[in-house]
GROMACS .gro file of C-alpha atoms in nm:
model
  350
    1UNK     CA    1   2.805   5.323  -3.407
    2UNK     CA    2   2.905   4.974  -3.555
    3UNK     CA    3   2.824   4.669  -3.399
    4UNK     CA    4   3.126   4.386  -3.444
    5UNK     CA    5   3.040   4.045  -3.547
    6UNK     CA    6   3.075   3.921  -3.185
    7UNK     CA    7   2.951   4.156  -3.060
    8UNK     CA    8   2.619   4.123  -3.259
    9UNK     CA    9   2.581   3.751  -3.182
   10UNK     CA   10   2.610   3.836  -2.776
   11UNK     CA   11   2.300   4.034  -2.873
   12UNK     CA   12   2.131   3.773  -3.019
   13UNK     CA   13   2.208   3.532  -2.748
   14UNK     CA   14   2.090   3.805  -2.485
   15UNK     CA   15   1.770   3.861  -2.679
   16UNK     CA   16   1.690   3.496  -2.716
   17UNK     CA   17   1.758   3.380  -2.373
   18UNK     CA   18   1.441   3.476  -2.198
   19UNK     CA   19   1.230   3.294  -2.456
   20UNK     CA   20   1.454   2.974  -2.408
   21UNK     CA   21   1.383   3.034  -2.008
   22UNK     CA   22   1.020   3.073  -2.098
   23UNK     CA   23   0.973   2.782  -2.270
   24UNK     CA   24   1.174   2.530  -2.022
   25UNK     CA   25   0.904   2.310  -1.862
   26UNK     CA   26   0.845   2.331  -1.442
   27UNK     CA   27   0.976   2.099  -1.270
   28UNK     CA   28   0.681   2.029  -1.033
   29UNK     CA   29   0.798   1.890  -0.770
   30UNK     CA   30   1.114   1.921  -0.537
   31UNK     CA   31   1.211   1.684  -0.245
   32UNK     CA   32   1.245   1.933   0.054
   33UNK     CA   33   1.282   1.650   0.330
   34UNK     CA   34   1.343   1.235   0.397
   35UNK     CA   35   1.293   1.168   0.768
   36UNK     CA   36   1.360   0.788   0.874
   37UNK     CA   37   1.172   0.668   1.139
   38UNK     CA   38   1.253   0.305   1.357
   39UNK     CA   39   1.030   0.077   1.227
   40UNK     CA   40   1.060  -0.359   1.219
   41UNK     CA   41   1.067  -0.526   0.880
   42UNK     CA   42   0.660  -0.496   0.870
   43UNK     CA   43   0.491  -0.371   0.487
   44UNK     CA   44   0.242  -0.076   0.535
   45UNK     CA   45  -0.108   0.053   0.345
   46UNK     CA   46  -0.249   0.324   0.371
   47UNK     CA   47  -0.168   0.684   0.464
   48UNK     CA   48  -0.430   1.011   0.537
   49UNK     CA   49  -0.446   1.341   0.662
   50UNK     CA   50  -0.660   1.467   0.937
   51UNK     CA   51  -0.833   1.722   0.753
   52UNK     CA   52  -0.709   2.079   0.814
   53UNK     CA   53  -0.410   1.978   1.062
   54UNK     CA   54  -0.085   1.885   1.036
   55UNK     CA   55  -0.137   1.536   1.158
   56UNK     CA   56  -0.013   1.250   0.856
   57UNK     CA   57  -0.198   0.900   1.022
   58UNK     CA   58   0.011   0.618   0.888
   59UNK     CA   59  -0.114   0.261   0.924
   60UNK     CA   60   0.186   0.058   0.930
   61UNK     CA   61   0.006  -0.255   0.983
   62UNK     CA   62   0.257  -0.472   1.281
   63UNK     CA   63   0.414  -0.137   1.338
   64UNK     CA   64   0.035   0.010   1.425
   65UNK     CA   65  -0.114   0.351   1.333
   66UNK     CA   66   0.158   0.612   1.375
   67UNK     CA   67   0.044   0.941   1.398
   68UNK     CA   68   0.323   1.187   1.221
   69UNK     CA   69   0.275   1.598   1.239
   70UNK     CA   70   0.468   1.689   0.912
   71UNK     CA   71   0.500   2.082   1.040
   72UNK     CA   72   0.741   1.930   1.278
   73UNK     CA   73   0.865   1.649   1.064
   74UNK     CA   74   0.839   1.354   1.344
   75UNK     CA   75   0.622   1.126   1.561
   76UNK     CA   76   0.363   1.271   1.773
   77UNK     CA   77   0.190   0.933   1.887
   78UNK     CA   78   0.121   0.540   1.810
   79UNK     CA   79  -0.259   0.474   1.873
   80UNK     CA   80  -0.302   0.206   2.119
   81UNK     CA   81  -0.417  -0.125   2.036
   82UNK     CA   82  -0.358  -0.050   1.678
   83UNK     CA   83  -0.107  -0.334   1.563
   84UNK     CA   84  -0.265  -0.465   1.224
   85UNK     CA   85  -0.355  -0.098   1.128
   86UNK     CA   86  -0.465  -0.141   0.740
   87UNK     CA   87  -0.712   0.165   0.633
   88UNK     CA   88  -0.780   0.493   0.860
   89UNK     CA   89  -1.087   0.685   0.790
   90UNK     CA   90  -1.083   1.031   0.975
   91UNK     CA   91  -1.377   1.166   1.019
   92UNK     CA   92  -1.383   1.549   1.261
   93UNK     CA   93  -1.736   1.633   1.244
   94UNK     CA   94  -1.776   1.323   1.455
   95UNK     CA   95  -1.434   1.368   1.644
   96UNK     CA   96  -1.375   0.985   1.529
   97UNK     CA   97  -1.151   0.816   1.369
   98UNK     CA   98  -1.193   0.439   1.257
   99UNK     CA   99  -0.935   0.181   1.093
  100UNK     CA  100  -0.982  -0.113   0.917
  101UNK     CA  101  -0.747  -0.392   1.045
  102UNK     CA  102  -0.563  -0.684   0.893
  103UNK     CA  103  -0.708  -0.963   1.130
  104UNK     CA  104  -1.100  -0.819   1.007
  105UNK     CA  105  -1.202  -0.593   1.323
  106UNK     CA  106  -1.245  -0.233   1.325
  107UNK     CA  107  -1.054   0.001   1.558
  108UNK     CA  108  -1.242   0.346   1.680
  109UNK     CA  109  -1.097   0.580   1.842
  110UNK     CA  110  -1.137   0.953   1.952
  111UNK     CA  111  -0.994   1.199   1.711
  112UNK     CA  112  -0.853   1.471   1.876
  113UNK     CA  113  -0.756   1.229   2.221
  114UNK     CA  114  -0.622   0.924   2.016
  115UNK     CA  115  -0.816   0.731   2.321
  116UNK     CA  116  -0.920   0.379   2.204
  117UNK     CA  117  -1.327   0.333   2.187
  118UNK     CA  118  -1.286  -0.004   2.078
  119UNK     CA  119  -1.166  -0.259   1.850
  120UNK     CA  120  -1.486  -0.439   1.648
  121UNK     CA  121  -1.437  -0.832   1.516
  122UNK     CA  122  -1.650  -0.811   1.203
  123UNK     CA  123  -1.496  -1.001   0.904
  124UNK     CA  124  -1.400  -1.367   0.966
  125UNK     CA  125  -1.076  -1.483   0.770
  126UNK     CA  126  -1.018  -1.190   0.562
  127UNK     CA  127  -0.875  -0.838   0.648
  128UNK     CA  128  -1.043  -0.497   0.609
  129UNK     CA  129  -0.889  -0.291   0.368
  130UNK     CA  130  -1.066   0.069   0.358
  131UNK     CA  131  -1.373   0.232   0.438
  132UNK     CA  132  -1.543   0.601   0.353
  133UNK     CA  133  -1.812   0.826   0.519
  134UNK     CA  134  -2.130   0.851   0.323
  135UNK     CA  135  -2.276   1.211   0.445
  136UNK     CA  136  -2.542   1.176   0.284
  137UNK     CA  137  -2.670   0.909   0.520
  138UNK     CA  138  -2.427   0.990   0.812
  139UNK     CA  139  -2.282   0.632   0.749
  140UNK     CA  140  -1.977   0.438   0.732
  141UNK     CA  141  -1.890   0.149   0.485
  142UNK     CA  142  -1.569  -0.066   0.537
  143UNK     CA  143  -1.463  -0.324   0.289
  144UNK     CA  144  -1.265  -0.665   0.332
  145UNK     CA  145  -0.978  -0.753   0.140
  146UNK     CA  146  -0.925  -0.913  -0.138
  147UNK     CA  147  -1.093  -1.247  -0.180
  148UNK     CA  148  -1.170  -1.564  -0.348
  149UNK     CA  149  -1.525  -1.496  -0.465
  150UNK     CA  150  -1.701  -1.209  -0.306
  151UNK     CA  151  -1.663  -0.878  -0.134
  152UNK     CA  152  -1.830  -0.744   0.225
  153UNK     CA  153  -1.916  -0.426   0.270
  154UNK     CA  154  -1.989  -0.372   0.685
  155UNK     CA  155  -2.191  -0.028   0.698
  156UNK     CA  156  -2.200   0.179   1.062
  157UNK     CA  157  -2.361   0.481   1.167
  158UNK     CA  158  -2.032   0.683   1.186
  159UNK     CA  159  -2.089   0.933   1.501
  160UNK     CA  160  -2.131   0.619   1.756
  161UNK     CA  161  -1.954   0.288   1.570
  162UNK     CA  162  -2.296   0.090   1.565
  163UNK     CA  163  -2.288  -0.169   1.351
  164UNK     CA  164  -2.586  -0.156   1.148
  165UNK     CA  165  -2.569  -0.434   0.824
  166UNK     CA  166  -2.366  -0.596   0.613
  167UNK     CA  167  -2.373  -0.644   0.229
  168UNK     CA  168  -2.192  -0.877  -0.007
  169UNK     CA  169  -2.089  -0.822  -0.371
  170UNK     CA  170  -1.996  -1.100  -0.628
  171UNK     CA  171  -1.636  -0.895  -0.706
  172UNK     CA  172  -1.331  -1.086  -0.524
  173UNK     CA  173  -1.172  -0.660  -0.502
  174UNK     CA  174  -1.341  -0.394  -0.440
  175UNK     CA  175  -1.136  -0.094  -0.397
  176UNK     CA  176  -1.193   0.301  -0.266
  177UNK     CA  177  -1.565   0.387  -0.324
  178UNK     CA  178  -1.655   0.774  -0.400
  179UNK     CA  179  -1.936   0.922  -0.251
  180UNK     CA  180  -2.115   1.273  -0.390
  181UNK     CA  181  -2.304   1.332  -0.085
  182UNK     CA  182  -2.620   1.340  -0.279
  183UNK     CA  183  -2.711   0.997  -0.270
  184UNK     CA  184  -2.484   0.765  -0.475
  185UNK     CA  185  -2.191   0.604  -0.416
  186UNK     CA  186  -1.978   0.482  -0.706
  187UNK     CA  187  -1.752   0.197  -0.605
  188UNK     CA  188  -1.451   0.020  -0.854
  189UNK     CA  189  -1.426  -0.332  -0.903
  190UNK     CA  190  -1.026  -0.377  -0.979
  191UNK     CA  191  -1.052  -0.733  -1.137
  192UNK     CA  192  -1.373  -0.688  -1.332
  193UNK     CA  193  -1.278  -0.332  -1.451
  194UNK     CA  194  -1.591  -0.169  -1.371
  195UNK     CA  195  -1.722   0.138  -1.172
  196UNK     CA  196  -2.071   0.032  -0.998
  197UNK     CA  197  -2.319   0.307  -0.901
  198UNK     CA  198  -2.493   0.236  -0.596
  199UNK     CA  199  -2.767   0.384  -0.415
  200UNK     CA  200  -2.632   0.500  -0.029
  201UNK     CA  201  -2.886   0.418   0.153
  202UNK     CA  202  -2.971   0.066   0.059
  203UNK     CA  203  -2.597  -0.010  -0.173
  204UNK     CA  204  -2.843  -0.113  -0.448
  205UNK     CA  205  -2.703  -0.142  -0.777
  206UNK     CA  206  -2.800   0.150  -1.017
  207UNK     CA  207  -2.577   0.097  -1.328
  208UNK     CA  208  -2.253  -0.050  -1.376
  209UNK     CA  209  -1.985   0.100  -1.631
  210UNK     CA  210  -1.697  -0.017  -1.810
  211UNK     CA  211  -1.334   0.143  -1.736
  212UNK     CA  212  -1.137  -0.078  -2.000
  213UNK     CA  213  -0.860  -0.089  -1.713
  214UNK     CA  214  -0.845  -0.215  -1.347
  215UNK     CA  215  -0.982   0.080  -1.152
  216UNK     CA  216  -0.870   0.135  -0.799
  217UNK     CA  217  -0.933   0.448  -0.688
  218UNK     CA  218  -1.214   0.629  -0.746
  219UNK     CA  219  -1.273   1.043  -0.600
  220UNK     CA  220  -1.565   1.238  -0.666
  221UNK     CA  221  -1.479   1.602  -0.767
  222UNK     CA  222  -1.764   1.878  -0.680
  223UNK     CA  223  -1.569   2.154  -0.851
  224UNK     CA  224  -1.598   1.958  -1.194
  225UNK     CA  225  -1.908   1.743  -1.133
  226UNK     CA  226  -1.670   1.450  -1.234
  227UNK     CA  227  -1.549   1.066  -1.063
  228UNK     CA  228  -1.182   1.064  -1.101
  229UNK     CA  229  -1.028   0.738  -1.149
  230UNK     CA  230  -0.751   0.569  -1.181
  231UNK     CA  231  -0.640   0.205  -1.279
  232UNK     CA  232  -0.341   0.020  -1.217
  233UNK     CA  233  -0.238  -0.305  -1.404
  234UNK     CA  234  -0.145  -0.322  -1.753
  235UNK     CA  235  -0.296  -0.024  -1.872
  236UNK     CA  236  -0.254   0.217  -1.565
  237UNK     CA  237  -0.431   0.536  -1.630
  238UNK     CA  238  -0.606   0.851  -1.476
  239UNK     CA  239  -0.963   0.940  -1.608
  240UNK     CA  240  -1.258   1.138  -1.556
  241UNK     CA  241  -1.612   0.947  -1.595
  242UNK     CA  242  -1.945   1.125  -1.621
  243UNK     CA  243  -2.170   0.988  -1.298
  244UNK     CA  244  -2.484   1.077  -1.519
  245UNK     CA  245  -2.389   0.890  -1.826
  246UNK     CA  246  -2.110   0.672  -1.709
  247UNK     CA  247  -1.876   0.821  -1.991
  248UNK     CA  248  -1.525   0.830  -1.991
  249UNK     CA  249  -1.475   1.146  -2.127
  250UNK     CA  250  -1.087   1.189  -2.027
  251UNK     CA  251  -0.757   0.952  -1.986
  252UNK     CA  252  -0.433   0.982  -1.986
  253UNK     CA  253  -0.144   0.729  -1.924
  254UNK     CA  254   0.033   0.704  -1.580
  255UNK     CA  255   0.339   0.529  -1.440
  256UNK     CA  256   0.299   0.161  -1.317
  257UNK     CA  257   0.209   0.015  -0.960
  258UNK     CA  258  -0.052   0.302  -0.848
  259UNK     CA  259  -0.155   0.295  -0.499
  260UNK     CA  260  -0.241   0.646  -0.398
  261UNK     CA  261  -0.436   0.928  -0.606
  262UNK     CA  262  -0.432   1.308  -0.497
  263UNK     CA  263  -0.624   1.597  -0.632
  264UNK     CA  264  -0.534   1.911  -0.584
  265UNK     CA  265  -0.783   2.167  -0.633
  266UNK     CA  266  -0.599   2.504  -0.595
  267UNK     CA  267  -0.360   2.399  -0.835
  268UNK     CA  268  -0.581   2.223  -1.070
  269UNK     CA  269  -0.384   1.900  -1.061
  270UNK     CA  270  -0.407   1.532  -1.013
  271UNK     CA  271  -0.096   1.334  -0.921
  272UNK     CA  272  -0.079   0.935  -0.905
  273UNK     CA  273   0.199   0.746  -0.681
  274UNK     CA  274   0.357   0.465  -0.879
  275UNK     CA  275   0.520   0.226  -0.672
  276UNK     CA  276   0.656   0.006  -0.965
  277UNK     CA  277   0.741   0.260  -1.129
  278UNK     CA  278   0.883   0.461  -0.844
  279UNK     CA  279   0.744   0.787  -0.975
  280UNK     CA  280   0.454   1.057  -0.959
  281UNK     CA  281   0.288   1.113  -1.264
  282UNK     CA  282   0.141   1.473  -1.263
  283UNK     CA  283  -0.135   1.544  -1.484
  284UNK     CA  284  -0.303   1.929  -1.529
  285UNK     CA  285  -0.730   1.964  -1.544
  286UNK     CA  286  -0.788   2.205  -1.764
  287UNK     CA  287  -1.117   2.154  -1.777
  288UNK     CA  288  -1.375   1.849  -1.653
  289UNK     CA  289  -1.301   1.658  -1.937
  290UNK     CA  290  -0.929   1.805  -2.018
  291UNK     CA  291  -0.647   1.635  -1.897
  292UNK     CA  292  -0.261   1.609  -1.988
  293UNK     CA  293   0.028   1.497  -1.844
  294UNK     CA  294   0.270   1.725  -1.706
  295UNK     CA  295   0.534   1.539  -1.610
  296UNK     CA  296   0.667   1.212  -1.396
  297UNK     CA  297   0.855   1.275  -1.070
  298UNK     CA  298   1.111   1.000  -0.972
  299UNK     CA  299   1.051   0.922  -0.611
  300UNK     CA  300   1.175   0.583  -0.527
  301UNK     CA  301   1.047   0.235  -0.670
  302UNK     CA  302   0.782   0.091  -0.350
  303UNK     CA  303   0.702   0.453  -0.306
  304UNK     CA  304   0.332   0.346  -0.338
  305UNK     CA  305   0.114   0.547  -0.090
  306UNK     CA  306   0.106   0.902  -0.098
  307UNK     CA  307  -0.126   1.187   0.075
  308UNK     CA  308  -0.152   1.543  -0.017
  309UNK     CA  309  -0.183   1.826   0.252
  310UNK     CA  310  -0.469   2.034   0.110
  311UNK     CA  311  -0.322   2.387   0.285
  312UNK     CA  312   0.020   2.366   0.147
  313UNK     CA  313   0.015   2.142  -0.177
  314UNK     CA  314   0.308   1.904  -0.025
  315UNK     CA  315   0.274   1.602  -0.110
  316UNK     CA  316   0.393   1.325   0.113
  317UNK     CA  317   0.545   0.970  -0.009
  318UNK     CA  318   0.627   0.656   0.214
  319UNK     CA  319   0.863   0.375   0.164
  320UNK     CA  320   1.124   0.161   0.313
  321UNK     CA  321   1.481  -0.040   0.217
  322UNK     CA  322   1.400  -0.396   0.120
  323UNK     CA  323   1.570  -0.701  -0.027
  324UNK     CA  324   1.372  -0.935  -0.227
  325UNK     CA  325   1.476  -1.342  -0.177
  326UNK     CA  326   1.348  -1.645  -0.351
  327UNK     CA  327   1.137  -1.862  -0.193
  328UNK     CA  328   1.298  -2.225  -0.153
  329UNK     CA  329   0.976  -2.393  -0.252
  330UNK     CA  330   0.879  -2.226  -0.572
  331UNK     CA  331   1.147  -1.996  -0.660
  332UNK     CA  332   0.908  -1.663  -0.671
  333UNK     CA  333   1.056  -1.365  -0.501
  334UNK     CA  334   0.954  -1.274  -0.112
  335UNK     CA  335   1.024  -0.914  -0.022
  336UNK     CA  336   1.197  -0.863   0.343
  337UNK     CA  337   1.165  -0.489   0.425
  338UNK     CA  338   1.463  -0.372   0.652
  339UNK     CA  339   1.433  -0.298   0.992
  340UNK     CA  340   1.473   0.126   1.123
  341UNK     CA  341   1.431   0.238   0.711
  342UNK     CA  342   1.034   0.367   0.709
  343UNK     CA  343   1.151   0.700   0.553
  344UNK     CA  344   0.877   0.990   0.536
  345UNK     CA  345   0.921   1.211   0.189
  346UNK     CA  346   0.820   1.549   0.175
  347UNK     CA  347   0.748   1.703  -0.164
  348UNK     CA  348   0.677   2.059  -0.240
  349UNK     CA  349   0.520   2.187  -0.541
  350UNK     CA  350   0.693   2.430  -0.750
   0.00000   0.00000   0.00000
């Protein structure tokens, strides 16, 4: 039987369209949900899971510590007392939770309640901004804020909120320390781009190591033996750093104005919130030391924090209208955020 010229080239085109499909890229990411919650014209910081729930904590600094349940998509609960909420640190081995606050205490609460323990003065002028749990040592460590010389580190036994010391560091930002659980922590300082490796049970200094780029976030991955970090600035990047040699053995470029880092493990990604930017810059670990970017999401530009739930993959991205004015006095701009338009992104993977 003979085959016309059209009909040939339909052929062809039939043939060949699979392999086009095969080679189109994924696209990652797709927004599934925005939910707007009332809010006042307050800024935010930082946002965290409750491992193994549903429960998104939100500290939403004059708006407190909002606790969202994102299988339900709304408000469950405000903590009390929590206006000034800055850094949660959930912690359900000890069925605690603690937050570092904007005026320097630290709030404690129970976990699974959301009753109030207690709300700790400990840093004088200065803010807290974040804090981990050491389990190596069954300790806390929350950090202040940036300031004009130094950094404080308060350190608590984390099951009962006792204050036991306080340590200072000659680094005006220190940012989200890692901890392996084996003894070290490994703690960024942003504006002297270096990763310091600290002993956990006295916060000695064991080496310090150059990241060429001001390092904010630091996570230590188990699976790969490996700090993740990543840097914001003017050369914003993702890489992995050997904690026995303090090597950078991987980097790759990400979008500008990071603020939140997620890893996750089942799908062998890491994925960077870039609030300048306004998107998420996904990047695939093909090995410890094998990176490469996948792709960048477009979220929203201020879309800075950003949490991942570990049993789904969503990913979960916070922001709010604003309008940016100039101030009378020296003509730099001052960002007003509107009232009622704290709007909750959910992201699924595809």
């Amino acid at each position: 039987m003979k085959i016309g010229l059209r009909s040939s080239l339909a052929l062809v085109i039939l043939l060949a369209a699979p392999a086009f499909a095969a080679d189109t890229p994924s696209l990652l990411y797709r927004e599934r949900s925005i939910v707007t919650l009332p809010s006042t014209d307050t800024y935010w910081d930082y946002i965290k899971f409750e491992p193994g729930t549903s429960r998104l904590f939100m500290a939403r600094v004059e708006d407190g510590l909002t606790v969202y349940d994102v299988d339900r998509n709304e408000v469950v609960a405000t903590v009390e007392n929590s206006v000034g909420a800055n850094g949660p640190l959930l912690l359900p081995q000890y069925n605690r939770g603690y937050v570092a606050m904007t005026d320097g205490s630290l709030l404690s609460f129970e976990l699974d309640s959301l009753k109030v323990l207690g709300r700790m003065p400990l840093a004088s002028g200065i803010g807290l901004n974040s804090g981990i749990l050491d389990t190596a040592t069954g300790r806390i460590h929350f950090i202040t804020g940036t300031g004009e010389k130094e950094s404080t580190w308060f350190t608590l036994d984390a099951a009962t909120g006792k204050l036991l010391g306080k340590t200072v560091f000659p680094f005006r930002k220190m940012d989200d320390p890692a901890t392996d659980g084996k003894g070290n922590i490994f703690a960024p300082a942003r504006r002297d781009n270096v990763i310091l490796k600290l002993d956990s049970k006295t916060l000695k200094e064991q080496a310090r190591w150059p990241t060429g780029c001001n390092v904010s976030k630091t996570r230590y991955q188990a699976s790969t033996k490996r700090i993740i970090g990543a840097c914001l600035g003017d050369a914003p990047a993702v890489f992995a750093l050997d904690p026995e040699t303090g090597a950078i053995t991987a980097r790759v470029p990400i979008g500008r104005g990071l603020d939140g880092l997620a890893i996750d493990e089942k799908r062998k990604r890491i994925v960077s919130s870039n609030g300048e930017d306004g998107t998420l810059s996904v990047i695939a670990q093909d090995g410890p030391d094998s990176y490469r970017l996948l792709g960048q999401v477009n979220t929203r530009v201020g879309s800075r924090m950003m949490d991942i739930d570990q049993r789904t993959g969503n990913l979960y991205v916070v922001n709010a209208d604003s309008t940016q004015f100039p101030d009378v006095e020296t003509g730099k701009l001052t960002r007003v955020y509107h009232p009622d338009s704290f709007k909750v992104h959910t992201l699924i993977p595809e």
